[in-house]
XYZ file of C-alpha atoms in Angstrom:
730
model
C -51.405 140.252 -114.720
C -53.468 143.390 -115.559
C -56.787 142.694 -117.237
C -57.002 144.036 -120.793
C -60.045 146.003 -121.970
C -62.285 144.234 -124.498
C -61.692 145.174 -128.118
C -64.296 147.284 -129.902
C -66.502 145.443 -132.297
C -66.641 146.557 -135.885
C -69.916 148.042 -137.123
C -71.349 147.285 -140.529
C -72.520 149.693 -143.164
C -76.171 149.278 -142.252
C -77.804 149.872 -138.945
C -78.977 146.301 -138.544
C -77.272 143.621 -136.383
C -78.216 140.170 -135.202
C -77.709 138.699 -131.703
C -78.097 135.011 -130.831
C -79.688 134.123 -127.555
C -78.717 130.765 -125.938
C -81.158 127.987 -125.224
C -83.012 128.112 -121.986
C -82.884 131.932 -121.750
C -86.119 134.021 -121.879
C -86.679 135.829 -125.233
C -85.775 139.511 -125.261
C -88.492 142.064 -126.226
C -87.773 143.965 -129.417
C -86.446 147.542 -129.172
C -86.791 150.289 -131.866
C -89.051 148.455 -134.291
C -87.467 145.001 -133.944
C -89.653 142.096 -134.975
C -89.765 138.963 -132.811
C -91.584 135.869 -134.023
C -92.951 133.662 -131.249
C -95.108 130.579 -131.658
C -97.559 129.091 -129.161
C -95.700 125.836 -128.368
C -92.201 126.526 -129.752
C -89.592 129.056 -128.541
C -87.266 130.485 -131.171
C -83.602 130.762 -130.339
C -82.981 133.726 -132.673
C -84.041 137.321 -131.987
C -83.986 139.652 -134.932
C -83.275 143.320 -134.446
C -84.682 145.655 -137.096
C -83.109 148.634 -138.744
C -82.470 151.713 -136.738
C -79.726 153.410 -134.734
C -80.689 151.880 -131.439
C -78.359 148.844 -131.992
C -75.332 150.990 -131.097
C -76.070 150.514 -127.406
C -74.873 146.916 -127.676
C -71.583 147.926 -129.242
C -70.499 150.343 -126.516
C -67.309 149.505 -124.537
C -67.604 148.132 -121.016
C -65.906 149.954 -118.175
C -64.077 147.927 -115.463
C -65.108 148.463 -111.889
C -62.146 148.142 -109.501
C -62.780 146.676 -106.021
C -61.897 148.856 -103.078
C -59.590 146.305 -101.450
C -57.564 145.496 -104.617
C -53.817 146.000 -104.294
C -51.921 148.335 -106.592
C -49.083 146.241 -107.988
C -46.316 147.339 -110.292
C -45.544 145.705 -113.612
C -42.665 143.730 -112.124
C -44.761 142.470 -109.239
C -47.477 141.426 -111.641
C -44.994 139.451 -113.731
C -43.514 137.687 -110.694
C -44.345 133.998 -110.652
C -45.191 132.000 -107.545
C -44.642 128.263 -107.783
C -46.924 126.000 -105.796
C -46.366 122.252 -105.642
C -49.531 120.207 -105.610
C -49.411 116.832 -103.876
C -51.906 114.030 -103.494
C -51.821 114.281 -99.703
C -54.717 115.850 -97.905
C -53.331 118.615 -95.608
C -56.425 118.431 -93.421
C -56.240 114.649 -92.942
C -55.595 113.694 -89.275
C -52.187 112.142 -88.592
C -52.784 110.887 -85.046
C -55.579 108.360 -85.390
C -55.336 105.767 -82.552
C -57.139 102.453 -82.559
C -57.294 99.641 -80.017
C -55.157 96.572 -80.844
C -56.839 93.488 -79.389
C -53.752 91.325 -79.842
C -51.409 93.535 -77.785
C -54.261 94.886 -75.609
C -53.206 98.493 -76.043
C -54.010 101.559 -78.134
C -51.701 101.974 -81.136
C -51.350 104.687 -83.737
C -52.362 103.639 -87.248
C -49.901 104.306 -90.030
C -52.516 104.322 -92.823
C -54.329 107.683 -93.316
C -57.058 108.152 -95.928
C -55.969 111.029 -98.213
C -59.179 111.131 -100.282
C -61.203 114.366 -100.042
C -64.673 114.370 -101.606
C -65.785 117.849 -102.764
C -69.085 116.900 -104.354
C -71.179 113.735 -104.338
C -74.551 113.142 -105.913
C -76.406 109.838 -106.024
C -78.275 109.579 -109.317
C -81.353 107.560 -110.161
C -80.779 107.125 -113.897
C -80.888 103.696 -115.512
C -79.890 102.490 -118.952
C -82.688 102.766 -121.496
C -82.054 99.236 -122.868
C -82.230 97.538 -119.446
C -85.179 95.445 -118.279
C -86.102 97.982 -115.634
C -86.250 100.785 -118.244
C -88.470 98.713 -120.524
C -90.854 97.934 -117.669
C -91.047 101.613 -116.749
C -91.678 102.571 -120.408
C -94.506 100.044 -120.630
C -95.985 101.297 -117.357
C -95.763 105.015 -118.117
C -96.783 104.471 -121.784
C -100.085 102.894 -120.676
C -100.749 105.830 -118.346
C -100.030 108.415 -121.079
C -102.309 106.527 -123.507
C -105.122 106.627 -120.969
C -104.703 110.385 -120.403
C -104.468 111.009 -124.134
C -107.765 109.169 -124.846
C -109.398 111.031 -121.983
C -108.330 114.387 -123.468
C -109.543 113.362 -126.918
C -112.985 112.638 -125.554
C -113.081 115.999 -123.796
C -111.750 117.796 -126.948
C -108.760 119.330 -125.211
C -106.256 117.977 -127.814
C -105.901 119.491 -131.284
C -105.962 117.518 -134.542
C -102.295 118.264 -135.177
C -101.261 116.702 -131.846
C -103.364 113.624 -132.607
C -101.679 113.126 -135.962
C -98.206 113.535 -134.392
C -99.033 110.961 -131.699
C -100.220 108.463 -134.320
C -97.011 108.901 -136.286
C -94.897 108.321 -133.164
C -96.924 105.192 -132.354
C -96.364 103.837 -135.858
C -92.638 104.498 -135.576
C -92.431 102.683 -132.237
C -94.392 99.706 -133.587
C -92.051 99.580 -136.603
C -89.003 99.523 -134.296
C -90.525 96.800 -132.115
C -91.340 94.684 -135.213
C -87.742 95.045 -136.425
C -86.411 93.953 -133.027
C -88.784 90.970 -132.936
C -87.689 89.901 -136.437
C -83.989 90.182 -135.489
C -84.598 88.139 -132.330
C -86.506 85.544 -134.337
C -83.615 85.226 -136.792
C -81.185 84.675 -133.918
C -83.417 82.057 -132.324
C -83.766 80.260 -135.647
C -79.974 80.096 -135.844
C -79.843 78.644 -132.322
C -82.462 75.999 -133.261
C -84.994 77.390 -130.807
C -88.652 77.746 -131.891
C -89.803 81.351 -132.107
C -92.949 82.489 -130.315
C -96.092 82.701 -132.502
C -96.722 86.095 -134.097
C -99.904 88.046 -133.696
C -102.065 88.494 -130.701
C -101.580 90.732 -127.722
C -100.700 87.922 -125.236
C -97.149 87.142 -126.373
C -95.254 84.350 -124.651
C -91.895 85.605 -123.315
C -89.076 83.079 -123.757
C -86.429 82.518 -121.122
C -83.063 84.248 -121.628
C -81.279 80.934 -120.972
C -82.638 79.452 -124.233
C -85.249 77.331 -122.490
C -87.371 74.962 -124.564
C -90.312 72.834 -123.474
C -90.101 69.134 -124.268
C -92.014 66.109 -123.113
C -91.308 62.379 -123.172
C -93.144 59.225 -122.193
C -91.431 56.351 -120.359
C -92.361 52.764 -119.672
C -93.411 51.921 -116.116
C -92.331 48.492 -114.857
C -95.159 46.305 -113.550
C -95.196 45.511 -109.829
C -94.667 41.968 -108.631
C -95.592 40.627 -105.254
C -93.463 38.013 -103.483
C -94.172 36.442 -100.168
C -92.370 33.838 -98.011
C -93.524 31.908 -95.018
C -91.139 30.759 -92.250
C -91.516 28.780 -89.114
C -91.275 30.767 -85.895
C -88.082 30.175 -83.862
C -88.417 27.784 -80.940
C -88.922 29.444 -77.604
C -88.308 28.209 -74.098
C -88.700 29.855 -70.728
C -85.629 29.760 -68.467
C -85.253 31.146 -64.999
C -82.395 30.914 -62.490
C -80.799 32.827 -59.649
C -77.289 34.235 -60.060
C -75.060 34.305 -56.982
C -71.373 35.001 -56.520
C -70.454 31.347 -56.134
C -72.377 30.347 -59.253
C -70.540 33.024 -61.258
C -67.239 31.843 -59.763
C -67.955 28.215 -60.708
C -68.847 29.240 -64.271
C -65.551 31.150 -64.646
C -63.588 28.174 -63.297
C -65.207 25.806 -65.781
C -64.433 28.153 -68.666
C -60.805 28.537 -67.516
C -60.325 24.754 -67.381
C -61.729 24.398 -70.905
C -59.279 27.038 -72.217
C -56.290 25.325 -70.543
C -57.238 21.958 -72.060
C -57.511 23.570 -75.506
C -54.025 25.128 -75.105
C -52.505 21.770 -74.112
C -54.019 20.099 -77.171
C -52.565 22.799 -79.450
C -49.088 22.484 -77.905
C -49.006 18.717 -78.299
C -50.181 18.966 -81.899
C -47.568 21.662 -82.726
C -44.776 19.544 -81.179
C -45.775 16.576 -83.296
C -45.755 18.747 -86.423
C -42.293 20.146 -85.582
C -40.971 16.623 -85.119
C -42.278 15.531 -88.479
C -40.801 18.645 -90.161
C -37.378 18.038 -88.594
C -37.385 14.470 -89.792
C -38.123 15.615 -93.324
C -35.140 18.017 -93.423
C -32.307 16.667 -95.512
C -28.636 16.879 -94.684
C -28.068 19.573 -97.317
C -30.713 21.834 -95.796
C -29.136 21.668 -92.360
C -25.769 22.877 -93.703
C -26.718 26.547 -94.173
C -24.573 29.680 -93.694
C -26.879 31.178 -91.045
C -24.618 32.424 -88.195
C -27.492 33.651 -86.040
C -27.613 30.343 -84.165
C -24.024 30.659 -83.048
C -23.900 34.449 -82.713
C -23.307 34.349 -78.956
C -20.472 31.857 -79.306
C -19.036 33.805 -82.235
C -18.920 36.998 -80.126
C -17.053 35.210 -77.353
C -14.497 33.834 -79.828
C -14.155 37.265 -81.455
C -13.419 38.886 -78.093
C -10.831 36.186 -77.313
C -9.106 36.833 -80.647
C -9.105 40.604 -80.014
C -7.753 40.121 -76.526
C -4.851 38.126 -77.956
C -4.307 40.680 -80.727
C -4.330 43.673 -78.368
C -2.738 41.871 -75.455
C -0.130 44.586 -74.823
C -2.854 47.267 -74.717
C -4.924 45.185 -72.306
C -1.884 44.716 -70.045
C -1.218 48.477 -70.080
C -4.870 49.189 -69.238
C -4.763 46.832 -66.272
C -1.286 47.183 -64.794
C 0.829 49.934 -66.362
C 1.630 53.032 -64.321
C 3.936 55.826 -65.450
C 6.975 55.570 -63.153
C 8.268 58.966 -64.255
C 5.436 60.637 -62.319
C 7.430 60.048 -59.142
C 10.104 62.435 -60.442
C 7.592 65.040 -61.594
C 5.941 66.956 -58.803
C 2.765 68.079 -60.504
C 2.791 67.044 -64.154
C 1.259 63.924 -65.721
C 0.858 62.109 -69.034
C -1.808 60.358 -71.096
C -1.160 56.862 -72.426
C -3.011 55.994 -75.683
C -4.820 52.647 -75.482
C -7.430 51.432 -77.988
C -8.533 53.363 -81.035
C -12.125 52.746 -82.142
C -13.292 53.299 -85.704
C -15.911 52.048 -88.163
C -15.351 52.044 -91.927
C -18.732 53.556 -92.800
C -18.320 56.366 -90.230
C -14.757 57.511 -90.948
C -15.793 60.656 -92.841
C -18.309 61.676 -90.170
C -17.339 63.718 -87.115
C -17.822 62.431 -83.573
C -20.675 64.571 -82.239
C -21.224 62.992 -78.809
C -19.846 60.410 -76.348
C -21.667 58.712 -73.488
C -20.782 55.836 -71.138
C -23.380 53.247 -70.212
C -24.324 53.702 -66.511
C -24.623 49.950 -65.846
C -22.051 48.290 -68.126
C -18.861 50.274 -67.495
C -17.012 48.932 -70.548
C -19.818 49.936 -72.980
C -20.077 53.413 -74.507
C -22.072 55.033 -77.303
C -20.719 57.237 -80.080
C -22.805 59.401 -82.417
C -21.622 60.566 -85.834
C -22.753 63.546 -87.908
C -21.362 66.699 -89.435
C -20.831 70.172 -87.976
C -20.520 71.665 -91.470
C -23.796 73.245 -92.524
C -23.020 72.807 -96.236
C -22.033 69.128 -95.972
C -24.993 67.432 -94.299
C -25.678 63.862 -95.331
C -26.263 60.830 -93.122
C -25.570 59.917 -89.507
C -24.777 56.910 -87.363
C -25.245 55.636 -83.812
C -22.596 53.107 -82.686
C -22.215 51.098 -79.463
C -18.637 50.000 -78.627
C -17.168 47.899 -75.864
C -13.573 47.912 -74.665
C -13.613 44.117 -74.888
C -13.903 44.296 -78.691
C -12.279 47.440 -80.159
C -12.275 46.149 -83.755
C -16.018 46.291 -84.448
C -19.026 47.964 -82.764
C -21.562 45.876 -80.852
C -24.590 47.705 -82.328
C -24.883 49.812 -85.482
C -27.834 52.125 -86.177
C -27.600 54.083 -89.458
C -29.744 57.233 -89.782
C -30.782 59.477 -92.655
C -29.892 62.663 -90.751
C -26.822 63.432 -88.673
C -26.984 62.413 -84.984
C -25.802 65.379 -82.894
C -26.223 64.202 -79.274
C -26.958 61.116 -77.159
C -27.819 60.184 -73.570
C -28.415 56.796 -71.902
C -31.131 56.376 -69.294
C -29.547 55.899 -65.823
C -32.087 53.253 -64.684
C -32.918 51.628 -68.036
C -29.516 51.254 -69.763
C -31.109 49.859 -72.938
C -32.979 53.133 -73.691
C -30.935 55.664 -75.668
C -32.220 59.194 -76.433
C -30.732 60.976 -79.459
C -31.124 64.334 -81.203
C -30.845 64.770 -84.969
C -29.630 67.596 -87.183
C -33.075 67.980 -88.790
C -34.597 68.980 -85.416
C -36.231 65.695 -84.447
C -35.514 63.572 -81.373
C -35.774 59.819 -81.018
C -35.471 56.962 -78.536
C -33.749 53.679 -79.420
C -34.127 50.348 -77.651
C -30.816 48.513 -77.953
C -32.424 45.149 -77.178
C -34.642 45.373 -80.279
C -33.304 43.912 -83.499
C -34.954 46.653 -85.526
C -32.656 49.529 -86.517
C -35.433 52.130 -86.280
C -36.210 54.186 -83.139
C -39.197 53.133 -81.052
C -40.128 56.816 -80.572
C -39.408 59.722 -82.908
C -40.804 63.242 -83.108
C -42.209 64.708 -86.310
C -43.395 68.098 -87.516
C -46.885 67.275 -86.221
C -45.618 66.311 -82.761
C -43.621 69.501 -82.142
C -40.099 68.711 -83.347
C -37.449 71.442 -83.365
C -36.889 73.563 -86.450
C -33.105 73.656 -85.997
C -30.479 71.045 -84.986
C -30.792 69.481 -81.536
C -27.488 69.999 -79.712
C -28.078 68.111 -76.458
C -30.544 65.703 -74.822
C -30.694 64.586 -71.182
C -32.866 62.067 -69.337
C -34.684 63.248 -66.202
C -36.551 61.593 -63.359
C -39.951 60.083 -64.122
C -42.918 62.428 -63.852
C -45.820 62.059 -61.393
C -47.469 59.458 -63.649
C -44.238 57.378 -63.728
C -43.714 58.168 -67.411
C -40.186 58.364 -68.790
C -39.142 61.829 -69.957
C -36.110 63.664 -71.284
C -35.198 67.237 -72.258
C -33.696 68.697 -75.431
C -32.216 72.056 -76.475
C -31.947 73.393 -80.017
C -30.873 76.412 -82.048
C -34.509 77.431 -82.477
C -34.467 78.843 -78.934
C -36.658 76.191 -77.293
C -36.002 73.867 -74.362
C -38.528 71.051 -74.700
C -39.565 68.249 -72.337
C -40.473 64.983 -74.097
C -42.634 62.361 -72.370
C -42.953 58.706 -73.445
C -46.681 57.967 -73.199
C -47.666 54.512 -74.494
C -46.786 54.524 -78.212
C -46.359 58.264 -78.743
C -43.948 61.020 -77.828
C -45.599 64.130 -76.325
C -43.823 67.457 -75.865
C -44.028 70.482 -73.565
C -42.096 73.729 -74.068
C -40.174 74.372 -70.835
C -38.708 77.780 -71.738
C -37.912 79.963 -74.736
C -34.532 81.704 -74.858
C -35.717 85.262 -75.480
C -33.157 87.964 -76.173
C -33.093 91.390 -74.531
C -33.674 93.119 -77.873
C -36.905 94.957 -78.641
C -39.551 92.960 -80.525
C -39.536 93.340 -84.289
C -42.540 94.105 -86.443
C -43.707 91.191 -88.560
C -46.291 90.903 -91.333
C -49.752 92.389 -90.704
C -48.620 94.290 -87.629
C -47.511 91.231 -85.600
C -44.727 91.495 -83.031
C -41.844 88.990 -83.394
C -39.695 88.388 -80.312
C -36.119 87.403 -81.265
C -34.942 84.136 -79.703
C -31.439 83.047 -78.786
C -29.851 79.863 -80.120
C -29.429 77.211 -77.443
C -26.293 75.070 -77.801
C -25.996 73.120 -74.528
C -27.531 72.636 -71.117
C -26.975 70.744 -67.872
C -29.216 69.924 -64.915
C -28.162 70.355 -61.310
C -26.983 67.185 -59.608
C -28.944 67.850 -56.394
C -31.650 70.429 -57.168
C -33.981 68.847 -59.719
C -35.660 72.002 -61.020
C -32.444 74.002 -61.611
C -30.598 73.869 -64.937
C -28.215 75.946 -67.071
C -28.519 76.766 -70.771
C -25.651 77.982 -72.946
C -26.395 79.997 -76.092
C -24.728 80.836 -79.367
C -24.609 84.500 -78.288
C -22.163 83.636 -75.492
C -24.625 83.892 -72.588
C -25.464 81.317 -69.916
C -28.999 81.399 -68.493
C -29.863 79.916 -65.110
C -33.402 78.562 -65.476
C -36.014 76.678 -63.521
C -38.519 74.093 -64.665
C -41.211 75.946 -62.709
C -40.734 79.287 -64.518
C -41.228 79.146 -68.267
C -41.397 82.883 -68.956
C -38.202 84.263 -67.422
C -34.662 83.337 -66.353
C -33.484 83.148 -62.760
C -30.192 84.755 -63.760
C -28.074 85.456 -66.849
C -24.267 85.367 -67.109
C -22.442 87.243 -69.896
C -20.009 84.359 -70.035
C -18.233 84.359 -73.409
C -17.778 86.404 -76.559
C -18.635 83.502 -78.882
C -20.821 80.400 -78.807
C -20.880 78.344 -75.594
C -20.162 74.705 -76.432
C -20.556 73.088 -72.989
C -21.803 73.831 -69.467
C -21.274 71.235 -66.738
C -22.129 71.257 -63.019
C -19.487 70.031 -60.597
C -20.114 66.506 -59.278
C -19.376 67.505 -55.654
C -19.780 71.259 -55.086
C -23.411 72.372 -55.570
C -22.550 75.970 -56.534
C -19.804 75.444 -59.103
C -20.118 74.860 -62.839
C -17.709 75.069 -65.776
C -18.143 76.358 -69.333
C -16.134 76.375 -72.548
C -16.506 78.358 -75.743
C -15.190 78.995 -79.225
C -13.430 82.126 -77.873
C -10.562 79.844 -76.649
C -11.489 80.113 -72.954
C -12.617 77.793 -70.172
C -14.303 79.477 -67.195
C -15.361 78.248 -63.763
C -18.383 79.953 -62.188
C -20.208 80.186 -58.884
C -23.889 80.594 -59.721
C -24.449 82.645 -56.515
C -21.565 85.017 -57.321
C -22.561 87.667 -59.900
C -19.301 89.660 -60.229
C -17.711 87.376 -62.817
C -16.013 84.022 -63.252
C -13.976 82.432 -60.479
C -11.274 81.123 -62.844
C -10.532 81.827 -66.521
C -8.130 79.780 -68.659
C -7.042 80.690 -72.195
C -6.141 77.521 -74.149
C -5.056 79.220 -77.390
C -7.608 77.491 -79.622
C -11.338 76.849 -79.890
C -12.441 74.611 -76.999
C -14.835 71.902 -78.227
C -15.697 70.207 -74.922
C -14.905 70.225 -71.205
C -15.694 67.701 -68.454
C -15.243 67.431 -64.688
C -13.482 64.370 -63.343
C -15.871 62.102 -61.397
C -13.265 61.373 -58.705
C -12.214 64.927 -57.787
C -13.868 68.326 -57.461
C -10.824 70.239 -58.742
C -9.793 68.190 -61.811
C -11.235 68.782 -65.262
C -10.169 68.121 -68.860
C -10.771 70.001 -72.111
C -10.126 69.341 -75.812
C -9.240 71.986 -78.410
C -9.355 72.350 -82.181
C -5.557 72.045 -82.470
C -5.741 68.355 -81.412
C -4.613 68.725 -77.776
C -6.018 67.469 -74.476
C -5.618 69.786 -71.467
C -5.945 68.390 -67.926
C -6.142 70.823 -64.976
C -5.978 70.235 -61.217
C -6.812 73.455 -59.392
C -5.545 72.127 -56.086
C -2.059 71.778 -57.614
C -1.874 74.606 -60.160
C -4.480 77.328 -60.542
C -2.914 78.889 -63.650
C -1.611 76.209 -66.028
C -2.614 72.647 -66.979
C -0.757 69.790 -65.367
C -0.966 67.900 -68.678
C -1.089 69.261 -72.231
C -0.703 66.539 -74.839
C -1.481 66.190 -78.565
C -3.301 62.912 -79.235
C -3.971 63.115 -83.014
C -1.662 62.050 -85.815
C -2.630 64.646 -88.424
C -2.244 68.339 -87.701
C -5.579 69.434 -89.156
C -7.594 66.984 -87.066
C -9.855 68.723 -84.535
C -10.888 67.172 -81.245
C -14.630 67.529 -80.627
C -15.587 65.718 -77.388
C -14.166 64.192 -74.203
C -15.652 62.118 -71.378
C -14.353 60.418 -68.200
C -15.096 56.793 -67.344
C -16.990 56.634 -64.015
C -14.892 53.733 -62.636
C -11.654 53.340 -64.574
C -8.880 55.979 -65.008
C -9.726 56.380 -68.688
C -10.935 59.244 -70.882
C -12.434 58.959 -74.356
C -11.608 61.572 -76.988
C -13.440 61.960 -80.322
C -12.299 63.900 -83.389
C -13.837 65.239 -86.602
C -12.570 62.288 -88.700
C -14.701 59.662 -86.959
C -12.051 58.193 -84.617
C -12.445 57.638 -80.850
C -9.238 57.291 -78.828
C -9.066 55.926 -75.273
C -6.372 57.417 -73.003
C -5.173 56.280 -69.577
C -4.463 58.919 -66.930
C -1.096 58.759 -65.205
C -1.021 58.670 -61.352
C -0.376 62.430 -61.064
C -3.624 63.125 -62.959
C -5.756 61.064 -60.545
C -4.176 61.718 -57.175
C -6.035 60.775 -54.018
C -5.953 63.738 -51.597
C -3.098 63.583 -49.135
C -3.307 63.749 -45.368
C -4.719 67.107 -44.343
C -2.536 69.110 -42.010
C -3.736 70.762 -38.830
C -4.100 74.174 -40.461
C -5.977 72.742 -43.442
C -8.569 70.956 -41.311
C -10.322 73.923 -39.699
C -13.441 73.448 -41.875
C -13.703 69.724 -41.009
C -12.794 69.506 -37.307
C -16.006 67.666 -36.476
C -15.096 64.827 -38.854
C -11.814 63.781 -37.180
C -10.857 62.529 -33.771
C -7.085 62.897 -33.785
C -4.777 65.582 -35.158
C -3.127 64.694 -38.431
C -5.488 61.778 -39.045
C -6.332 61.177 -42.710
C -9.970 61.848 -43.580
C -12.058 59.454 -45.578
C -12.278 60.526 -49.199
C -15.828 61.692 -49.836
C -17.953 64.608 -50.969
C -17.351 66.635 -47.784
C -13.603 66.613 -48.344
C -13.992 67.528 -52.042
C -16.329 70.396 -51.159
C -13.862 71.651 -48.556
C -11.035 71.474 -51.109
C -13.005 73.587 -53.599
C -14.152 76.062 -50.921
C -10.544 76.642 -49.985
C -9.737 77.672 -53.558
C -12.838 79.857 -53.805
C -11.940 81.650 -50.591
C -8.611 82.668 -52.129
C -10.350 84.037 -55.206
C -13.138 85.873 -53.390
C -10.978 87.716 -50.876
C -9.863 90.554 -53.215
C -13.426 91.151 -54.431
C -14.737 91.328 -50.832
C -12.129 93.897 -49.926
C -13.076 96.041 -52.875
C -16.721 95.875 -51.920
């Protein structure tokens, strides 16, 4: 915008004008007869200009001086507006500040930049005039000024007028101080605090916390002296030599005394028991306590059940499906006993496990797979000799999701709960509570425990077992005296990049472990299945990384199981309807893949053959495969549930008998007998089929003994057929 010229000031009729000069400026000297009044100690702010024509110089217009480098802009350019947006960000603030992060041990760029720009800063030294420091300074400097003032008075350097002014100021200050003292005295009177005495220069300053001095006099108790006199204890000097035989004789004498005391107690207790028995009346002996005859009652109960289920017992022992002779490769499943418990009917069967010593005894765990319907759980021990009622019942507050029985100590049962804790039960104890159980302080899981497995004793001969959970941890638990100690074996880390947590922390995402299985021959090797569909091959010696990872399934892996005979083969099942057989040394994919048309809850190898396995699905069917007979379809597919909506959850083979157990989500366990075609003993190997086992036979066509070598050879033959196309491509 162009700068406008200042308007001309109007002149009055006379030639006089007045001009005010601001404070702090030096007084102007009068021009043309102007009169200026100046005093010795006071400067006047007004300058009077007298009459005359010289005042017109002040009224002349000012001319603008244009700089040489000023641009000549038109009216339109001058009116043009330029908009500038002002922000709170400092444009000169550095954006690439790097600081060392001690947690990650690397330099990292900081996201926070200080946008404050200080243009001017001045540290002042002013204090409030009513503060204690100001009052002390006033008193200090006031005494100094008084001393200088008296010194000047004596020398005559101060005028009478200045002396009178100083006296007036002193009176005013004393009046103000008296008023303040009176106000303070009134306040102290209200607070019931005595005021300091008036008059005198040495005034006593009271404490600001309303302190008052008070004194009191108390009564001192008189001292009493008491004295007693006792006789000194008797003393005697004793000396002897201690040898090994003297010490031995002393121990023998003490041992004999203890044995005599025990015999006296036993005889006295027997006499007391005899007297108590004599005092018992006939009515007291006729009680309803069945604990005395519990063993006999169990035997009678089993006899009654054997008579009730006599036809089922006969089928279990002797029945064989004759129709298998007319079917080349297909078989059937015969339903035998059905196990159930009234208090566990609404709970799903979450795990099945046979006892390694007592082949007719098995353990069933009950819980719920529904996240929204979690309540209680149950651990039941059944025997095939009594299908009507379980042998042992252990109710729990949380759902029991998995179970495993120790192979050398069949009375120890390890379980995993839905709340993340693990426990160990002793079946021989009458107490229904676990003898060991993990808590939040002892490192329990934060998510449900899906599988537990006993392992060999450690170097200190302590019992230990492993567990896997959805929190991504595989934990080893050791039974040490009366406590359960834990060690993290491995964490199931995902391949994703770490996420930023609160306060700049890095959070590594973990996978959800659902199952695992340890190698039958190599102790340190084990497999872990995850909810993301991957199977990790891990080692107990490496806790930070996996030996290998298989992209096995598209949904959660429900079971991984090593083959009982072949050391390289394992099987897996998933919710994506598939069952796959893998070679852990072959990285190009699965050896066999079977689509069962429904979610596969569990799969298990047969303990008597390397090529037979069984699986259960959510549509209530049991599928039995024998790869040596048919590599594409099951040799038995049979529905074993009565209701259509019932889902089968788990299956397990009996180690000795041709029986499988099947559990469903309604709390029932069904035992099924395999027909002869489902448990065939390998036939006589022909001359062409015996090239891999020539050193094990003496004559051509001779039948080999059934053992692990023959089962391994049978599986290797199938694997050779599968691997040939891949080797040609490579």
